[in-house]
């Protein structure tokens, strides 16, 4: 075996190990899709409260993604795309002061659907 071939094979093995490690990390993360629909007349209030919670949530240690979107067809419908290191990170998020303040502020004016996802491919 030539030294070049050996080095190339070693590089492929390292790359495969790296890809495997990334795959393991992907499977451990938790993706949350939160769809929030404001009760009639409360869209602006909901939007303000949601925008307020984004910066501190993004600073949390276990937060990998926390992005707020508004439906182009329905301005009172919001979608929060979240990615957390694991279920424990989400649990910690739900116990923060800023998350509790959000619930207190909008809990009675919004319909929420949560979908928790694990990436499989």
XYZ file of N, CA, C and O in Angstrom:
484
model
N 0.851 -1.174 0.000
C 0.000 0.000 0.000
C 0.894 1.234 0.000
O 1.815 1.348 0.784
N 0.585 2.168 -0.888
C 1.391 3.382 -0.961
C 1.005 4.308 0.187
O -0.110 4.255 0.688
N 1.936 5.168 0.600
C 1.622 6.105 1.690
C 0.443 7.018 1.336
O -0.347 7.375 2.192
N 0.317 7.381 0.066
C -0.782 8.253 -0.343
C -2.122 7.554 -0.151
O -3.063 8.128 0.371
N -2.195 6.297 -0.564
C -3.427 5.541 -0.408
C -3.775 5.410 1.072
O -4.920 5.597 1.458
N -2.784 5.116 1.890
C -3.014 4.976 3.331
C -3.555 6.256 3.944
O -4.483 6.233 4.742
N -2.992 7.386 3.542
C -3.461 8.667 4.065
C -4.883 8.955 3.585
O -5.717 9.445 4.345
N -5.165 8.637 2.326
C -6.516 8.858 1.797
C -7.531 7.995 2.530
O -8.624 8.450 2.863
N -7.168 6.729 2.767
C -8.074 5.825 3.484
C -8.310 6.316 4.909
O -9.442 6.319 5.403
N -7.247 6.772 5.549
C -7.389 7.298 6.911
C -8.310 8.522 6.917
O -9.163 8.665 7.789
N -8.162 9.386 5.896
C -9.018 10.567 5.794
C -10.477 10.178 5.620
O -11.363 10.779 6.219
N -10.746 9.161 4.800
C -12.127 8.699 4.605
C -12.702 8.141 5.903
O -13.854 8.376 6.233
N -11.880 7.413 6.641
C -12.350 6.858 7.914
C -12.677 7.979 8.897
O -13.692 7.925 9.598
N -11.827 9.010 8.946
C -12.087 10.134 9.843
C -13.351 10.872 9.427
O -14.155 11.275 10.267
N -13.539 11.047 8.099
C -14.737 11.715 7.608
C -15.980 10.906 7.972
O -16.989 11.460 8.403
N -15.912 9.577 7.829
C -17.054 8.732 8.159
C -17.378 8.823 9.649
O -18.536 8.894 10.041
N -16.332 8.839 10.478
C -16.535 8.980 11.920
C -17.213 10.313 12.217
O -18.146 10.391 13.006
N -16.768 11.392 11.542
C -17.359 12.712 11.741
C -18.839 12.704 11.323
O -19.698 13.224 12.031
N -19.138 12.100 10.179
C -20.524 12.023 9.711
C -21.369 11.235 10.703
O -22.484 11.629 11.033
N -20.839 10.142 11.221
C -21.555 9.345 12.213
C -21.818 10.166 13.470
O -22.917 10.144 14.024
N -20.813 10.921 13.913
C -20.984 11.768 15.091
C -22.062 12.822 14.871
O -22.886 13.079 15.743
N -22.076 13.434 13.683
C -23.109 14.425 13.374
C -24.477 13.762 13.402
O -25.435 14.300 13.942
N -24.587 12.577 12.836
C -25.853 11.855 12.833
C -26.343 11.583 14.240
O -27.527 11.734 14.538
N -25.442 11.200 15.119
C -25.834 10.961 16.507
C -26.332 12.245 17.154
O -27.298 12.237 17.899
N -25.650 13.365 16.859
C -26.069 14.639 17.432
C -27.448 15.027 16.915
O -28.284 15.516 17.662
N -27.695 14.829 15.598
C -28.992 15.185 15.034
C -30.113 14.408 15.704
O -31.173 14.938 15.970
N -29.889 13.142 15.949
C -30.931 12.314 16.539
C -31.232 12.703 17.973
O -32.303 12.392 18.465
N -30.312 13.374 18.628
C -30.528 13.748 20.015
C -31.266 15.072 20.154
O -31.849 15.347 21.186
N -31.228 15.912 19.121
C -31.883 17.210 19.258
C -33.395 17.060 19.178
O -33.914 16.104 18.620
N -34.067 18.022 19.747
C -35.522 18.038 19.765
C -35.983 19.274 19.007
O -35.596 20.399 19.336
N -36.794 19.070 17.988
C -37.356 20.173 17.218
C -38.798 20.363 17.663
O -39.552 19.398 17.771
N -39.151 21.607 17.917
C -40.513 21.944 18.314
C -41.070 22.930 17.300
O -40.426 23.927 16.965
N -42.258 22.619 16.809
C -42.990 23.536 15.943
C -44.208 23.984 16.746
O -45.092 23.184 17.036
N -44.195 25.239 17.127
C -45.311 25.796 17.901
C -46.117 26.702 16.981
O -45.601 27.696 16.468
N -47.361 26.342 16.765
C -48.263 27.154 15.956
C -49.189 27.886 16.918
O -49.854 27.253 17.746
N -49.208 29.195 16.812
C -49.955 30.035 17.750
C -50.915 30.916 16.967
O -50.488 31.696 16.104
N -52.189 30.789 17.271
C -53.213 31.583 16.592
C -53.883 32.472 17.623
O -54.477 31.986 18.595
N -53.777 33.767 17.386
C -54.359 34.740 18.327
C -55.871 34.741 18.224
O -56.438 34.588 17.139
N -56.515 34.901 19.352
C -57.958 35.108 19.360
C -58.245 36.422 18.622
O -57.385 37.321 18.586
N -59.426 36.556 18.035
C -59.755 37.776 17.285
C -59.447 39.042 18.078
O -59.778 39.156 19.257
N -58.759 39.960 17.394
C -58.431 41.247 18.002
C -57.167 41.255 18.845
O -56.811 42.283 19.410
N -56.472 40.119 18.949
C -55.288 40.036 19.820
C -53.986 39.730 19.081
O -52.981 39.415 19.702
N -54.004 39.834 17.747
C -52.812 39.514 16.965
C -51.599 40.360 17.301
O -50.493 39.851 17.473
N -51.781 41.658 17.396
C -50.664 42.559 17.696
C -50.097 42.290 19.087
O -48.872 42.281 19.294
N -50.976 42.050 20.038
C -50.563 41.758 21.418
C -49.740 40.459 21.466
O -48.697 40.392 22.126
N -50.221 39.438 20.755
C -49.494 38.171 20.717
C -48.138 38.346 20.059
O -47.121 37.865 20.569
N -48.112 39.046 18.933
C -46.844 39.254 18.227
C -45.816 39.941 19.122
O -44.657 39.524 19.190
N -46.233 40.981 19.809
C -45.322 41.716 20.696
C -44.760 40.799 21.775
O -43.551 40.804 22.050
N -45.614 39.998 22.380
C -45.173 39.085 23.444
C -44.215 38.027 22.896
O -43.213 37.697 23.545
N -44.510 37.498 21.720
C -43.633 36.486 21.121
C -42.277 37.079 20.748
O -41.234 36.454 20.983
N -42.286 38.262 20.166
C -41.021 38.906 19.795
C -40.144 39.162 21.021
O -38.924 39.085 20.950
N -40.781 39.437 22.142
C -40.065 39.730 23.390
C -39.324 38.505 23.936
O -38.264 38.632 24.546
N -39.875 37.313 23.719
C -39.292 36.106 24.298
C -38.143 35.529 23.440
O -37.355 34.726 23.928
N -38.036 35.969 22.188
C -37.021 35.398 21.295
C -35.582 35.646 21.777
O -34.813 34.686 21.921
N -35.159 36.893 22.023
C -33.751 37.105 22.404
C -33.287 36.316 23.637
O -32.244 35.642 23.580
N -34.042 36.333 24.754
C -33.539 35.567 25.901
C -33.577 34.053 25.658
O -32.726 33.325 26.183
N -34.513 33.599 24.864
C -34.577 32.163 24.570
C -33.369 31.726 23.762
O -32.780 30.669 24.005
N -32.982 32.535 22.790
C -31.807 32.212 21.965
C -30.520 32.165 22.784
O -29.574 31.495 22.387
N -30.488 32.860 23.891
C -29.284 32.885 24.737
C -29.182 31.677 25.657
O -28.131 31.452 26.265
N -30.245 30.894 25.760
C -30.215 29.729 26.642
C -29.198 28.709 26.126
O -29.073 28.487 24.916
N -28.519 28.081 27.058
C -27.448 27.135 26.723
C -27.925 26.010 25.799
O -27.234 25.636 24.865
N -29.098 25.487 26.016
C -29.574 24.350 25.237
C -30.317 24.708 23.967
O -30.770 23.829 23.231
N -30.433 26.000 23.676
C -31.175 26.448 22.500
C -30.272 26.451 21.270
O -29.229 27.108 21.249
N -30.688 25.728 20.237
C -29.966 25.694 18.972
C -30.654 26.553 17.916
O -30.021 27.014 16.976
N -31.941 26.752 18.078
C -32.719 27.550 17.126
C -34.005 28.018 17.817
O -34.641 27.250 18.530
N -34.378 29.268 17.566
C -35.611 29.814 18.121
C -36.050 30.932 17.193
O -35.664 32.092 17.350
N -36.827 30.582 16.173
C -37.173 31.514 15.108
C -38.686 31.715 15.031
O -39.438 30.753 14.928
N -39.093 32.966 15.029
C -40.506 33.331 14.965
C -40.880 33.717 13.538
O -40.172 34.487 12.887
N -42.005 33.171 13.069
C -42.517 33.457 11.727
C -43.982 33.870 11.833
O -44.684 33.445 12.741
N -44.416 34.655 10.846
C -45.838 35.014 10.743
C -46.360 34.467 9.419
O -45.658 34.486 8.407
N -47.570 33.978 9.445
C -48.219 33.434 8.253
C -48.503 34.584 7.281
O -49.100 35.591 7.667
N -48.093 34.424 6.036
C -48.301 35.474 5.031
C -49.782 35.682 4.705
O -50.175 36.757 4.280
N -50.568 34.652 4.909
C -51.996 34.731 4.591
C -52.850 35.133 5.796
O -53.968 35.596 5.639
N -52.324 34.899 6.993
C -53.094 35.158 8.206
C -52.185 35.810 9.247
O -51.450 35.124 9.956
N -52.220 37.133 9.363
C -51.277 37.836 10.246
C -51.475 37.580 11.741
O -50.647 37.993 12.543
N -52.527 36.873 12.116
C -52.733 36.514 13.523
C -52.252 35.094 13.815
O -52.466 34.588 14.922
N -51.594 34.457 12.840
C -51.084 33.083 12.996
C -49.557 33.129 12.943
O -48.969 33.603 11.976
N -48.946 32.607 14.007
C -47.496 32.620 14.138
C -46.977 31.191 14.272
O -47.676 30.323 14.812
N -45.764 30.993 13.805
C -45.116 29.691 13.953
C -43.730 29.938 14.532
O -42.938 30.711 13.978
N -43.466 29.275 15.642
C -42.152 29.341 16.274
C -41.455 28.014 15.970
O -41.974 26.951 16.315
N -40.309 28.105 15.294
C -39.505 26.917 15.020
C -38.370 26.898 16.029
O -37.561 27.829 16.072
N -38.342 25.853 16.821
C -37.361 25.750 17.897
C -36.549 24.476 17.721
O -37.073 23.457 17.272
N -35.291 24.530 18.121
C -34.490 23.315 18.201
C -33.710 23.377 19.508
O -33.054 24.378 19.803
N -33.811 22.274 20.241
C -33.200 22.187 21.563
C -32.203 21.037 21.584
O -32.390 20.030 20.907
N -31.188 21.190 22.380
C -30.147 20.164 22.519
C -30.765 18.808 22.849
O -30.370 17.785 22.309
N -31.769 18.829 23.726
C -32.465 17.602 24.116
C -33.731 17.990 24.884
O -34.020 19.173 25.055
N -34.472 17.000 25.317
C -35.722 17.247 26.030
C -35.479 18.011 27.336
O -36.310 18.834 27.746
N -34.370 17.763 27.978
C -34.059 18.464 29.221
C -33.872 19.962 28.978
O -34.325 20.789 29.772
N -33.248 20.316 27.861
C -33.068 21.737 27.532
C -34.418 22.418 27.336
O -34.617 23.558 27.770
N -35.357 21.727 26.696
C -36.702 22.291 26.535
C -37.378 22.450 27.891
O -38.005 23.471 28.171
N -37.226 21.465 28.741
C -37.817 21.536 30.079
C -37.256 22.736 30.851
O -37.994 23.462 31.519
N -35.956 22.960 30.728
C -35.332 24.106 31.396
C -35.870 25.419 30.816
O -36.111 26.374 31.552
N -36.060 25.452 29.504
C -36.622 26.643 28.852
C -38.003 26.954 29.433
O -38.316 28.114 29.722
N -38.806 25.928 29.582
C -40.168 26.121 30.074
C -40.219 26.594 31.520
O -41.258 27.042 31.995
N -39.108 26.502 32.225
C -39.072 26.966 33.616
C -38.421 28.348 33.759
O -38.307 28.854 34.870
N -38.021 28.969 32.638
C -37.385 30.290 32.723
C -38.416 31.377 33.003
O -39.606 31.232 32.699
N -37.933 32.469 33.534
C -38.814 33.602 33.843
C -39.441 34.176 32.573
O -40.629 34.530 32.566
N -38.663 34.257 31.489
C -39.214 34.857 30.267
C -40.283 33.969 29.627
O -41.255 34.475 29.078
N -40.140 32.659 29.722
C -41.169 31.775 29.176
C -42.438 31.851 30.032
O -43.548 31.942 29.507
N -42.267 31.832 31.347
C -43.421 31.935 32.243
C -44.149 33.265 32.045
O -45.380 33.322 32.077
N -43.388 34.337 31.802
C -44.004 35.648 31.552
C -44.807 35.622 30.254
O -45.888 36.229 30.172
N -44.310 34.908 29.248
C -45.047 34.772 27.995
C -46.380 34.067 28.224
O -47.420 34.518 27.759
N -46.340 32.970 28.954
C -47.563 32.210 29.238
C -48.563 33.084 29.995
O -49.750 33.114 29.674
N -48.068 33.814 30.987
C -48.945 34.701 31.764
C -49.553 35.793 30.878
O -50.718 36.150 31.035
N -48.773 36.310 29.936
C -49.220 37.429 29.112
C -50.228 37.018 28.041
O -51.145 37.775 27.735
N -50.054 35.817 27.468
C -50.888 35.472 26.303
C -51.690 34.187 26.456
O -52.445 33.821 25.542
N -51.562 33.515 27.572
C -52.228 32.224 27.750
C -53.712 32.236 27.475
O -54.270 31.255 26.978
N -54.368 33.356 27.730
C -55.831 33.414 27.556
C -56.250 33.960 26.189
O -57.441 34.010 25.890
N -55.292 34.361 25.353
C -55.660 34.981 24.065
C -55.155 34.207 22.853
O -55.177 34.718 21.736
N -54.717 32.979 23.070
C -54.086 32.242 21.978
C -54.465 30.774 22.006
O -54.683 30.193 23.067
N -54.552 30.193 20.827
C -54.699 28.750 20.676
C -53.337 28.240 20.219
O -52.779 28.747 19.234
N -52.796 27.255 20.932
C -51.447 26.765 20.649
C -51.484 25.283 20.273
O -52.142 24.490 20.951
N -50.758 24.960 19.229
C -50.528 23.561 18.854
C -49.037 23.325 18.884
O -48.269 24.067 18.244
N -48.616 22.316 19.635
C -47.189 21.970 19.700
C -46.969 20.623 19.019
O -47.701 19.677 19.257
N -45.921 20.579 18.213
C -45.487 19.339 17.605
C -44.010 19.169 17.955
O -43.211 20.074 17.689
N -43.676 18.035 18.561
C -42.294 17.739 18.924
C -41.772 16.687 17.955
O -42.394 15.643 17.775
N -40.631 16.995 17.347
C -40.081 16.149 16.295
C -38.662 15.696 16.613
O -37.896 16.431 17.232
N -38.324 14.510 16.141
C -36.960 13.999 16.171
C -36.561 13.705 14.743
O -37.280 12.979 14.035
N -35.446 14.267 14.304
C -34.986 14.050 12.936
C -34.557 12.592 12.761
O -33.851 12.045 13.607
N -34.973 11.976 11.675
C -34.614 10.588 11.424
C -33.777 10.422 10.156
O -33.201 9.367 9.937
N -33.720 11.416 9.318
C -32.871 11.326 8.107
C -32.491 12.731 7.670
O -33.093 13.691 8.016
